[in-house]
XYZ file of C-alpha atoms in Angstrom:
762
model
C 99.639 71.352 16.878
C 99.526 74.591 14.968
C 101.891 73.465 11.972
C 100.553 74.367 8.626
C 102.174 72.802 5.658
C 101.523 70.693 2.942
C 101.939 66.971 3.685
C 100.923 65.030 0.706
C 100.759 65.805 -3.030
C 98.486 63.472 -4.557
C 98.927 62.810 -8.265
C 96.009 60.652 -9.183
C 95.776 58.918 -12.521
C 92.766 57.968 -14.510
C 90.948 55.568 -12.293
C 89.094 54.253 -15.391
C 92.477 52.730 -16.554
C 93.594 51.217 -13.506
C 92.469 49.467 -10.506
C 94.981 51.147 -8.360
C 95.542 54.922 -7.752
C 99.265 55.382 -7.112
C 100.452 57.783 -4.571
C 103.426 58.857 -6.739
C 105.075 61.492 -4.765
C 105.756 62.263 -1.106
C 106.919 65.776 -0.271
C 107.640 66.225 3.335
C 107.871 70.012 4.321
C 110.313 71.324 7.045
C 107.551 72.233 9.320
C 105.135 69.482 8.798
C 104.473 67.450 12.088
C 102.883 64.048 12.857
C 101.676 62.221 15.948
C 101.526 59.204 13.816
C 101.505 57.900 10.428
C 99.551 54.905 9.025
C 99.213 53.627 5.496
C 95.788 52.642 5.048
C 94.256 51.371 1.740
C 91.504 53.445 0.684
C 88.542 51.930 -1.161
C 86.675 53.064 -4.497
C 84.175 50.551 -5.713
C 85.995 47.555 -4.331
C 89.355 48.981 -5.673
C 92.096 49.526 -3.083
C 94.252 52.569 -3.293
C 97.623 51.925 -1.726
C 100.986 53.647 -1.556
C 103.671 52.269 -3.858
C 106.799 50.940 -2.213
C 109.114 53.747 -3.431
C 106.918 56.303 -1.590
C 106.790 54.019 1.506
C 110.553 53.990 1.317
C 110.879 57.751 0.723
C 108.566 58.382 3.963
C 110.783 56.017 6.068
C 113.878 57.690 4.869
C 112.396 61.127 5.591
C 111.660 60.162 9.329
C 115.195 58.590 9.511
C 116.641 61.860 8.621
C 114.788 63.731 11.009
C 115.747 61.374 13.763
C 119.443 61.532 12.853
C 119.666 65.074 13.245
C 117.903 64.990 16.505
C 114.930 67.168 14.936
C 112.255 67.457 17.867
C 109.527 66.426 15.281
C 111.050 62.744 15.623
C 109.873 62.426 19.004
C 106.209 63.169 17.708
C 106.196 60.117 15.446
C 106.260 57.660 18.354
C 102.620 57.783 19.127
C 100.396 55.969 16.420
C 97.263 56.779 18.078
C 95.941 59.299 15.777
C 97.058 61.125 12.651
C 97.648 64.856 12.719
C 98.049 65.904 8.993
C 98.338 69.384 7.882
C 95.785 69.708 5.140
C 94.933 72.149 2.260
C 91.450 71.355 1.943
C 88.047 73.095 2.242
C 86.906 69.411 3.824
C 88.426 67.705 6.738
C 90.511 65.254 4.647
C 93.649 63.471 5.157
C 95.047 64.737 1.846
C 96.305 68.042 0.909
C 95.192 70.097 -2.095
C 97.619 72.716 -3.430
C 96.380 76.458 -3.700
C 93.814 76.253 -1.071
C 93.905 78.259 2.271
C 95.784 76.498 4.708
C 93.990 74.679 7.533
C 94.624 71.757 9.905
C 93.009 68.451 10.464
C 93.673 66.382 13.698
C 91.690 63.203 12.908
C 91.613 59.547 14.012
C 92.053 56.395 11.767
C 88.475 56.638 11.321
C 88.619 60.191 10.208
C 91.274 59.467 7.830
C 89.496 56.819 6.239
C 86.298 58.728 5.965
C 87.906 61.835 4.853
C 89.927 60.287 2.063
C 86.781 58.419 0.927
C 85.006 61.722 0.644
C 87.598 63.396 -1.223
C 87.449 61.028 -3.950
C 83.773 60.939 -3.628
C 83.716 57.276 -2.592
C 80.196 56.692 -1.011
C 80.595 55.717 2.694
C 78.723 52.564 3.526
C 75.339 53.183 5.561
C 74.794 51.943 8.763
C 72.354 48.905 8.490
C 71.642 47.057 11.758
C 74.979 48.284 13.332
C 77.026 46.308 10.789
C 79.167 49.203 9.471
C 82.101 47.794 11.096
C 81.721 44.451 9.217
C 81.121 46.058 5.883
C 84.221 48.204 6.333
C 86.312 45.036 7.206
C 85.207 43.563 4.070
C 86.532 46.436 1.988
C 90.048 45.834 3.143
C 92.529 43.350 1.660
C 93.417 40.280 3.608
C 96.843 41.787 3.895
C 95.839 44.625 5.831
C 93.695 42.862 8.223
C 96.641 41.978 10.360
C 97.310 45.608 11.457
C 96.180 45.659 14.881
C 95.591 49.365 14.981
C 93.257 49.337 12.106
C 91.641 46.151 13.306
C 91.106 47.713 16.683
C 89.658 50.751 15.182
C 87.290 48.962 12.825
C 86.169 46.319 15.526
C 85.684 48.654 18.450
C 82.748 50.799 18.845
C 82.584 53.451 21.588
C 80.986 52.008 24.585
C 79.494 55.422 25.515
C 77.957 55.930 22.117
C 76.078 52.787 22.495
C 74.691 54.107 25.757
C 73.432 57.743 25.652
C 72.553 57.717 29.269
C 76.054 56.803 30.259
C 77.377 59.457 27.843
C 75.349 61.978 29.634
C 76.791 60.938 32.924
C 80.227 61.117 31.495
C 79.756 64.530 30.313
C 78.379 65.690 33.694
C 81.230 64.060 35.422
C 83.594 66.059 32.914
C 81.812 69.308 33.328
C 81.961 68.920 37.161
C 85.572 68.035 37.005
C 86.259 71.139 34.935
C 84.383 73.457 37.397
C 86.033 71.799 40.490
C 89.566 71.999 38.826
C 88.982 75.742 37.987
C 87.610 76.500 41.576
C 90.832 74.841 43.215
C 93.096 76.642 40.872
C 91.332 79.866 41.863
C 91.831 79.009 45.324
C 95.475 78.132 45.117
C 95.783 81.424 43.116
C 94.204 83.476 45.861
C 96.194 81.635 48.681
C 99.375 82.477 46.608
C 98.257 86.129 46.327
C 97.264 86.158 49.955
C 100.830 84.889 51.141
C 102.365 87.969 49.085
C 100.362 90.393 51.156
C 102.115 89.548 54.556
C 105.080 91.647 55.242
C 107.558 91.924 58.312
C 108.890 95.410 57.486
C 110.095 97.531 60.308
C 109.639 101.371 60.408
C 112.672 102.831 62.340
C 112.834 106.385 61.553
C 110.268 108.545 60.062
C 110.981 112.248 59.299
C 108.503 114.669 60.889
C 108.762 118.271 61.034
C 108.642 119.727 64.612
C 105.923 122.317 63.607
C 103.732 119.427 62.883
C 103.896 118.023 66.351
C 103.987 121.353 68.038
C 102.319 124.068 65.785
C 102.736 127.581 66.311
C 99.840 129.922 67.438
C 98.061 132.487 65.569
C 94.751 133.635 64.318
C 91.989 135.820 65.852
C 91.542 133.260 68.625
C 95.193 132.616 68.981
C 94.770 128.768 68.465
C 97.498 126.312 67.002
C 97.783 126.857 63.225
C 98.458 123.371 61.565
C 100.491 124.666 58.719
C 102.112 121.198 58.531
C 100.545 117.772 59.167
C 102.148 114.719 60.639
C 102.344 112.855 57.239
C 103.568 115.669 55.287
C 107.263 114.846 55.434
C 107.322 110.993 55.753
C 107.384 110.582 51.662
C 109.306 112.350 49.225
C 106.514 112.428 46.924
C 104.187 113.903 49.506
C 106.826 116.455 50.689
C 106.999 117.843 47.290
C 103.379 119.064 47.739
C 104.401 121.391 50.304
C 105.095 124.034 47.639
C 101.701 123.460 45.965
C 98.629 125.573 46.854
C 96.466 124.069 49.835
C 93.055 122.918 48.875
C 90.849 122.150 51.891
C 87.806 120.344 51.649
C 85.228 120.302 54.433
C 82.794 117.272 53.954
C 83.307 113.875 52.492
C 80.115 113.400 50.767
C 79.251 113.203 47.010
C 80.511 116.780 46.063
C 83.768 115.900 47.628
C 84.281 112.674 45.906
C 83.339 114.216 42.565
C 85.972 116.781 43.337
C 88.742 114.224 44.653
C 88.302 111.806 41.787
C 88.656 114.780 39.230
C 91.961 116.183 40.520
C 94.932 115.449 38.831
C 97.902 114.153 40.939
C 100.408 116.478 42.405
C 98.348 119.588 41.643
C 97.241 120.631 45.096
C 98.103 119.914 48.606
C 94.683 118.368 49.502
C 93.309 118.215 53.010
C 89.922 116.720 53.862
C 88.175 117.641 56.963
C 85.092 115.405 57.951
C 83.516 113.818 61.143
C 83.392 110.417 59.292
C 86.610 108.846 57.764
C 84.481 107.087 54.972
C 82.308 107.921 52.008
C 78.849 106.992 52.196
C 76.659 105.795 49.345
C 73.437 107.433 50.450
C 71.024 106.355 47.691
C 71.014 102.890 48.975
C 70.396 103.620 52.863
C 66.711 102.373 52.521
C 67.894 99.104 51.258
C 70.508 98.670 54.271
C 67.745 99.371 56.826
C 66.096 95.957 56.173
C 69.192 94.127 55.425
C 68.964 94.020 51.668
C 72.510 95.182 51.639
C 75.054 95.634 54.260
C 76.265 98.973 55.423
C 80.013 97.956 54.921
C 78.757 97.607 51.125
C 77.992 101.516 51.241
C 81.220 102.979 52.548
C 84.780 103.506 51.516
C 87.404 104.752 53.564
C 88.448 108.331 52.715
C 92.209 107.770 53.213
C 92.205 105.075 50.378
C 90.468 107.421 48.161
C 92.796 110.257 48.885
C 95.938 107.885 48.248
C 95.749 108.434 44.576
C 96.367 112.318 44.911
C 98.392 111.975 48.259
C 95.835 113.875 50.124
C 95.723 114.216 53.926
C 92.514 113.375 56.196
C 91.498 114.879 59.474
C 88.749 113.447 61.469
C 87.112 116.428 63.011
C 84.518 119.050 62.461
C 84.981 122.489 60.913
C 83.223 124.894 63.137
C 84.224 128.461 61.618
C 85.953 130.080 58.932
C 88.246 133.188 58.956
C 87.854 134.376 55.386
C 90.395 137.312 55.892
C 93.128 135.308 57.185
C 92.173 132.030 55.238
C 91.817 129.974 58.307
C 89.574 127.193 59.150
C 88.728 126.543 62.705
C 88.617 122.690 63.287
C 87.483 120.961 66.524
C 87.705 117.288 67.111
C 85.147 115.023 68.463
C 87.086 114.892 72.047
C 85.386 117.840 73.724
C 88.519 118.258 75.977
C 90.718 118.945 73.028
C 91.362 122.565 71.932
C 90.408 123.732 68.513
C 92.975 124.421 65.981
C 93.400 126.313 62.699
C 93.850 124.667 59.155
C 95.049 127.363 56.567
C 93.954 127.219 52.878
C 94.546 128.821 49.624
C 91.325 127.471 48.235
C 88.422 126.151 50.473
C 85.328 123.926 49.180
C 82.353 123.769 51.576
C 80.645 120.428 50.872
C 79.048 119.655 54.314
C 75.606 118.758 53.146
C 72.499 119.593 54.993
C 70.441 118.312 57.836
C 66.602 117.313 58.220
C 64.312 120.046 58.296
C 62.141 119.922 61.396
C 59.193 122.275 60.275
C 58.717 123.194 63.911
C 57.002 119.947 64.744
C 57.188 118.988 68.249
C 58.270 115.384 69.315
C 60.833 114.778 66.620
C 62.999 113.086 69.244
C 60.545 110.125 69.004
C 61.270 109.724 65.251
C 64.117 108.590 63.266
C 66.037 110.126 60.383
C 68.016 108.407 57.452
C 71.115 110.114 56.718
C 73.895 108.377 58.371
C 75.102 104.789 58.993
C 74.181 105.336 62.582
C 70.628 106.086 61.459
C 70.768 102.867 59.471
C 71.660 100.716 62.502
C 69.129 102.376 64.775
C 66.455 101.864 62.451
C 67.269 98.248 61.570
C 67.331 97.435 65.357
C 63.979 99.221 66.063
C 62.205 97.455 63.239
C 63.457 93.963 64.549
C 62.969 94.792 67.965
C 59.284 95.704 67.243
C 58.727 92.443 65.461
C 60.177 90.352 68.007
C 58.179 92.172 70.911
C 55.048 91.877 69.061
C 55.656 88.001 68.757
C 55.896 87.613 72.601
C 53.245 85.924 74.670
C 53.204 88.811 76.977
C 51.585 91.095 74.481
C 48.021 89.847 74.380
C 46.274 93.042 73.763
C 45.594 93.170 69.858
C 45.797 97.114 69.876
C 49.207 96.902 71.233
C 50.407 94.367 68.954
C 49.099 96.453 65.912
C 50.563 99.643 67.435
C 54.053 97.974 67.470
C 53.516 96.795 63.939
C 52.382 100.178 62.597
C 55.313 101.865 60.588
C 54.737 105.693 59.735
C 56.760 107.376 57.112
C 56.663 111.219 57.020
C 57.539 112.236 53.804
C 56.788 111.303 50.243
C 60.011 112.106 48.394
C 62.360 109.386 47.241
C 63.829 108.493 50.541
C 60.418 107.978 52.106
C 58.906 106.078 48.969
C 62.074 103.791 48.916
C 62.034 103.053 52.646
C 58.363 102.224 52.494
C 58.898 99.931 49.557
C 61.890 98.218 51.093
C 60.141 97.563 54.267
C 56.967 96.080 52.472
C 59.275 93.716 50.649
C 60.816 92.638 53.866
C 57.689 92.021 55.475
C 56.328 89.705 52.707
C 59.260 88.185 51.658
C 61.220 87.524 55.166
C 58.740 88.100 57.969
C 56.063 86.063 56.531
C 58.495 83.167 56.185
C 60.291 83.182 59.517
C 57.932 84.960 62.101
C 54.186 83.992 62.875
C 51.969 84.720 60.021
C 49.717 86.779 62.361
C 52.586 89.428 62.446
C 52.588 89.820 58.749
C 48.915 89.994 58.564
C 48.779 92.945 61.230
C 51.676 95.000 59.945
C 50.612 98.409 58.554
C 52.717 100.978 56.586
C 51.514 104.602 56.362
C 52.952 107.401 54.279
C 52.124 110.911 54.930
C 52.825 113.558 52.233
C 52.119 117.257 52.419
C 51.876 117.725 48.545
C 49.104 116.384 46.047
C 51.407 113.327 44.938
C 54.253 111.358 46.226
C 57.433 111.725 44.275
C 56.204 115.215 43.392
C 59.393 116.267 41.819
C 59.076 113.525 39.323
C 56.570 113.421 36.236
C 52.896 113.019 37.020
C 52.881 109.731 35.145
C 55.593 108.433 37.713
C 53.856 109.694 40.750
C 50.576 108.026 39.659
C 52.404 104.731 39.004
C 54.027 104.745 42.627
C 50.581 105.558 44.175
C 48.756 102.738 42.234
C 51.594 100.439 43.123
C 51.438 101.279 46.844
C 47.307 101.046 46.409
C 47.904 97.227 45.509
C 50.466 96.729 48.200
C 48.013 98.212 50.762
C 50.552 100.932 51.835
C 48.293 103.828 53.025
C 49.188 106.953 51.144
C 47.731 110.228 53.009
C 48.318 113.200 50.732
C 47.727 116.904 51.358
C 48.521 116.343 55.157
C 50.819 117.842 57.511
C 52.265 116.427 60.675
C 51.461 118.274 63.866
C 52.790 116.326 66.557
C 54.775 113.068 67.179
C 54.599 111.064 70.504
C 56.230 107.828 71.573
C 53.116 105.835 70.528
C 51.516 107.990 67.786
C 51.563 110.665 64.999
C 49.116 113.400 64.744
C 48.497 114.966 61.372
C 45.797 117.431 59.741
C 44.732 117.232 56.129
C 43.964 120.414 54.131
C 40.668 119.221 53.186
C 38.867 119.036 56.358
C 41.391 120.789 58.310
C 40.706 118.036 61.230
C 43.540 116.251 63.100
C 43.942 112.489 62.829
C 45.764 110.053 65.120
C 47.741 106.940 63.962
C 49.002 104.587 66.438
C 52.758 104.116 65.596
C 55.450 102.034 66.807
C 57.998 103.478 64.461
C 58.332 106.829 62.886
C 60.574 107.892 59.916
C 60.980 111.723 59.381
C 62.266 112.503 56.082
C 60.590 115.883 55.014
C 62.926 118.072 53.339
C 66.431 119.776 54.275
C 67.702 122.686 56.277
C 71.119 124.321 56.543
C 73.934 122.775 58.270
C 75.096 124.553 61.366
C 78.369 125.538 59.531
C 76.786 127.161 56.749
C 74.136 128.920 58.778
C 77.011 130.285 60.889
C 78.967 131.555 57.691
C 75.891 132.979 55.979
C 75.126 134.936 59.275
C 78.022 137.157 58.543
C 78.487 136.940 54.898
C 77.006 139.989 52.818
C 74.218 139.008 50.088
C 73.305 135.623 51.736
C 69.466 135.563 52.052
C 68.702 132.061 51.118
C 67.199 130.007 53.971
C 68.595 126.630 53.107
C 71.910 126.966 51.554
C 74.748 129.403 50.858
C 74.186 131.290 47.807
C 76.953 130.956 45.047
C 77.357 132.432 41.567
C 77.526 130.126 38.235
C 81.172 129.578 38.973
C 80.165 127.853 42.490
C 81.887 130.905 44.208
C 80.464 131.735 47.656
C 78.737 135.385 47.342
C 80.333 137.567 49.762
C 83.653 135.791 50.227
C 86.694 136.860 48.470
C 86.560 135.740 45.059
C 88.640 132.785 43.904
C 89.158 131.290 47.269
C 85.990 130.019 48.634
C 83.643 127.591 46.835
C 80.432 125.665 48.136
C 78.830 122.483 46.420
C 76.159 120.139 46.933
C 73.378 120.463 49.335
C 75.402 123.248 51.178
C 74.994 125.449 48.114
C 72.348 127.072 45.856
C 73.113 128.932 42.526
C 71.566 132.381 42.728
C 68.654 133.188 40.647
C 67.948 136.731 41.220
C 68.832 138.675 38.311
C 67.776 142.082 39.853
C 70.710 142.197 41.995
C 72.879 142.607 39.177
C 70.927 144.869 37.047
C 72.804 148.178 37.922
C 76.171 146.594 37.153
C 75.029 145.271 33.975
C 73.551 148.680 32.902
C 76.575 150.333 33.807
C 78.649 147.939 31.792
C 76.427 147.693 28.679
C 75.327 151.181 28.319
C 78.194 152.184 26.307
C 76.651 155.526 25.140
C 75.798 156.513 28.801
C 72.369 157.723 27.948
C 70.622 155.739 30.642
C 68.873 153.645 28.249
C 69.671 150.303 26.465
C 69.115 150.206 22.898
C 69.074 146.900 20.863
C 73.093 146.699 20.083
C 73.556 147.320 23.917
C 70.878 144.977 24.767
C 72.619 142.171 22.666
C 75.677 142.898 24.876
C 73.592 142.582 28.068
C 72.153 139.367 27.005
C 75.795 137.856 26.463
C 76.586 138.988 30.000
C 73.545 137.306 31.374
C 74.080 134.185 29.709
C 77.596 134.151 31.311
C 76.360 134.939 34.725
C 73.266 132.864 34.620
C 73.444 129.850 32.287
C 70.013 128.516 33.288
C 68.556 131.799 31.793
C 69.621 130.692 28.385
C 66.119 129.113 27.525
C 64.275 132.200 28.627
C 66.317 134.852 26.533
C 67.245 132.594 23.572
C 65.169 134.832 20.942
C 66.738 138.120 21.881
C 64.726 140.346 19.237
C 61.372 138.981 20.787
C 62.510 139.576 24.385
C 63.455 143.193 23.464
C 60.121 144.073 21.751
C 58.239 142.341 24.547
C 59.540 144.539 27.232
C 59.866 147.747 25.136
C 56.465 149.058 26.128
C 56.676 152.503 24.623
C 58.137 150.891 21.344
C 60.952 153.591 21.410
C 63.678 150.871 20.703
C 65.100 151.344 23.865
C 64.640 149.821 27.136
C 64.607 151.968 30.331
C 65.398 151.169 33.721
C 61.703 150.297 34.740
C 61.258 148.117 31.760
C 64.623 146.225 32.621
C 63.448 145.661 36.055
C 60.276 144.158 34.900
C 62.139 141.763 32.488
C 64.800 140.790 35.230
C 61.818 139.975 37.672
C 60.045 137.839 35.196
C 63.114 135.962 34.213
C 64.182 135.437 37.823
C 60.834 134.192 38.640
C 61.096 131.383 35.902
C 64.480 130.260 37.169
C 64.507 127.283 39.430
C 67.119 126.225 41.857
C 68.944 123.145 41.323
C 67.514 120.090 43.352
C 69.611 118.877 46.441
C 70.351 115.522 45.034
C 73.677 113.416 44.774
C 73.776 113.955 41.028
C 73.981 117.724 41.365
C 76.722 117.468 44.030
C 78.829 114.965 41.990
C 78.571 117.115 38.917
C 79.499 120.197 40.737
C 82.498 118.251 42.319
C 83.669 117.213 38.969
C 83.251 120.712 37.549
C 85.653 122.187 40.378
C 88.116 119.358 39.816
C 88.468 120.355 36.231
C 88.423 123.996 36.942
C 91.377 123.551 39.490
C 93.307 121.443 37.275
C 93.085 124.086 34.446
C 94.362 126.803 37.136
C 97.557 124.778 37.496
C 98.375 124.784 33.876
C 102.015 126.342 33.309
C 100.719 129.189 30.963
C 98.221 130.300 33.702
C 100.883 130.110 36.601
C 103.215 132.086 34.621
C 100.743 134.786 34.138
C 99.957 134.826 37.728
C 103.758 135.046 38.624
C 104.078 138.134 36.166
C 100.995 139.644 37.922
C 99.261 139.655 34.522
C 96.119 138.278 36.302
C 94.768 138.154 39.607
C 93.426 135.220 41.670
C 89.790 136.636 41.674
C 89.844 136.899 37.871
C 90.934 133.281 36.950
C 87.264 131.789 36.992
C 85.635 134.344 34.568
C 88.645 134.452 32.374
C 89.770 130.927 32.045
C 86.649 128.760 32.620
C 82.981 128.634 31.670
C 80.258 128.680 34.362
C 78.722 125.442 35.790
C 76.008 123.994 33.676
C 73.945 121.109 35.307
C 73.057 118.263 32.850
C 70.003 116.352 34.306
C 70.790 112.668 33.601
C 67.358 111.386 35.111
C 65.988 110.772 38.535
C 65.085 107.170 39.593
C 63.422 105.384 42.610
C 62.719 101.867 43.874
C 59.154 100.918 44.410
C 58.649 97.261 45.678
C 60.443 94.966 43.400
C 59.989 97.536 40.513
C 61.415 100.798 39.747
C 60.890 104.098 38.260
C 62.970 106.503 35.942
C 62.239 109.996 34.972
C 64.615 111.710 32.339
C 62.897 115.021 32.092
C 60.715 116.499 29.422
C 63.066 115.707 26.550
C 63.221 111.831 27.071
C 60.301 111.183 28.988
C 59.742 108.722 32.036
C 59.782 104.916 32.399
C 58.384 102.831 34.863
C 58.490 98.836 35.120
C 58.643 95.764 37.018
C 61.593 93.467 37.844
C 63.367 94.230 34.458
C 63.345 98.051 35.761
C 64.410 96.955 39.393
C 67.485 95.348 37.808
C 68.211 98.403 35.663
C 67.805 100.454 38.969
C 70.455 98.296 40.631
C 72.820 98.566 37.505
C 72.743 102.321 37.654
C 73.606 102.469 41.451
C 76.077 99.590 41.120
C 77.961 101.709 38.351
C 78.114 104.747 40.664
C 80.161 103.107 43.289
C 83.181 104.718 44.089
C 85.676 101.606 44.116
C 85.688 98.000 42.940
C 85.548 96.747 46.497
C 82.033 98.213 46.997
C 81.151 97.018 43.627
C 81.807 93.258 44.491
C 80.472 93.840 48.145
C 77.113 94.984 46.660
C 76.857 92.270 44.120
C 77.348 89.663 46.871
C 74.699 91.119 49.137
C 72.201 91.120 46.224
C 73.054 87.399 45.536
C 73.004 86.528 49.370
C 69.314 88.178 49.389
C 68.215 86.472 46.431
C 69.420 82.933 47.839
C 69.112 83.103 51.677
C 66.913 86.215 51.953
C 67.506 89.267 54.072
C 69.471 89.069 57.495
C 66.729 89.614 59.942
C 69.108 89.504 63.055
C 69.042 92.297 65.543
C 72.551 94.081 65.356
């Protein structure tokens, strides 16, 4: 009970003059509370300290008054099992000392006795051969030994304290009871919550616009134009979005998720077009191929993610874009259905990329790792090969070794992580449940066209991974290119000897770079100034070059930020040559540098020292840069600029950047300026927002119960064992798009740790 009040005021007289210390005053406080009151004689050197009769009468009178007025404290006095005394003492005593910060003591008779004796510096009797109880009895007067409660306390010794083993059992039983009770209460709570999720609501009338069911036709191909969708009018909040700008997002990957999660509610009428109705966490696909995690833990429905911003989803593929009329041509998976148009005010292309074939024949005999379907096919193939190799009908040793030969083409993060996960599965699960002969005959080969695996990481990380594979007996073939893939083998040639080598293979994974998505290739074919082979070129504001400014953006693997400064040379000269003499002096050069920094943020590091750059390319030392000198400078800077890597981290940052940009465009001040025609749509990006700047947060990869981290030149790299592997898990766990996937992922890791991987063929 949390009642803090002074219960006793002890006025002690000189003990040297009297055998008795008289408790001369009882001052019950209004908020003091007791579970019981016991008058105990306290002993000092054989002298009994007893309350006087007037004090006893005062206490009894106070309790009677409480009972007569029906005070709730009177009910607490019934139990005399223990004393709860509010104390003002630094020690847990039964008496109060004024002017000391309040505290509370809940104690038993034994505590009252011991505490009081300590407060008056009365030495407690030491235990001698278990006779402490008898010595305490001797200190009491004969008149007090009749009290049954005091007698029971003094004579009874805890049975459990005499038997430590039984006390341990009691403690374990109590702990088990607490855990069981907690689990039971949690179960009851879950069942109660589950009961509230069931509903018998009936939907009678749903408002639907006729144009949503029967769209009008239009566009260059005279297709149906879906200006209204089926769900646009069913909810008043969604209906309000009809007047907002329509933002169409093609794709549902990392870039799209970064954009969706960054958009503010009720800013845009968002429509997502993607062939799969879920977002896939691609970095953990290698783990899913061997059953370390389940595929359900890596996906989250797009409709759930769009619910926050009241967006719409269309399960279809975008096949073309009409930039003039702002129409996206969309086709469903059903080949018999007609294509239709989806209009847009702003379009974001986030379709990702496809695997690069490099012109190698026989790729139909290999597997790729980009989708959920790929994961399921790979998992089924691995288990099939293992089960087939265990059959008695496979008597040929070479055939069994071929079935158990796994070849990975590509030494990037995907290939390295898959080889590591496969090795862990073989030695942690196959060795336990399959014939041990299979585990001894399994071979893993990794073919890399560069000098090192993980060549985009630091050299330290690459060497660590190679040494790790060497100890694991994973064959790493460097400086080699695959020439052909057949159903039973892989042919490759090395740069050193130019000779072809053949590896018998029962499984081949192809993960050697990326190529343009069919949609981006089609758009690049008729857009001007699109010369990149692998992606759409965008400017520093992520606007697609050649498309109408301020309407079309591209992010993720579908885009690459331009690095060729020479294309902008004449425009910059015309803008910065203020005296129109055809030369750029130092003042004009400073203005040009500002424009370059704005258009090419990544060039900042190469033009930081303006005076040194100017003097370096001023060949004739006339304090002016002529056109030929500027061309040389622009070419040198362009050659030193690097494109951003095609990673999930880049796509996510670009999506978040666009979300921030689009939210800013809907600010009242900007909307008012647009209504007054004070600014055009094409000028919004340059006027109100800064260009995109990528901030590298590090790269990481899993390597067989260990992990590597590369944080760039500034922070260095890190490689380690199990602790690094758990850190790798923590990073990916934190990047999940929902709480559901986080919980599912954690459960998968726990299941793998307790029961191992799921080795069933599904």
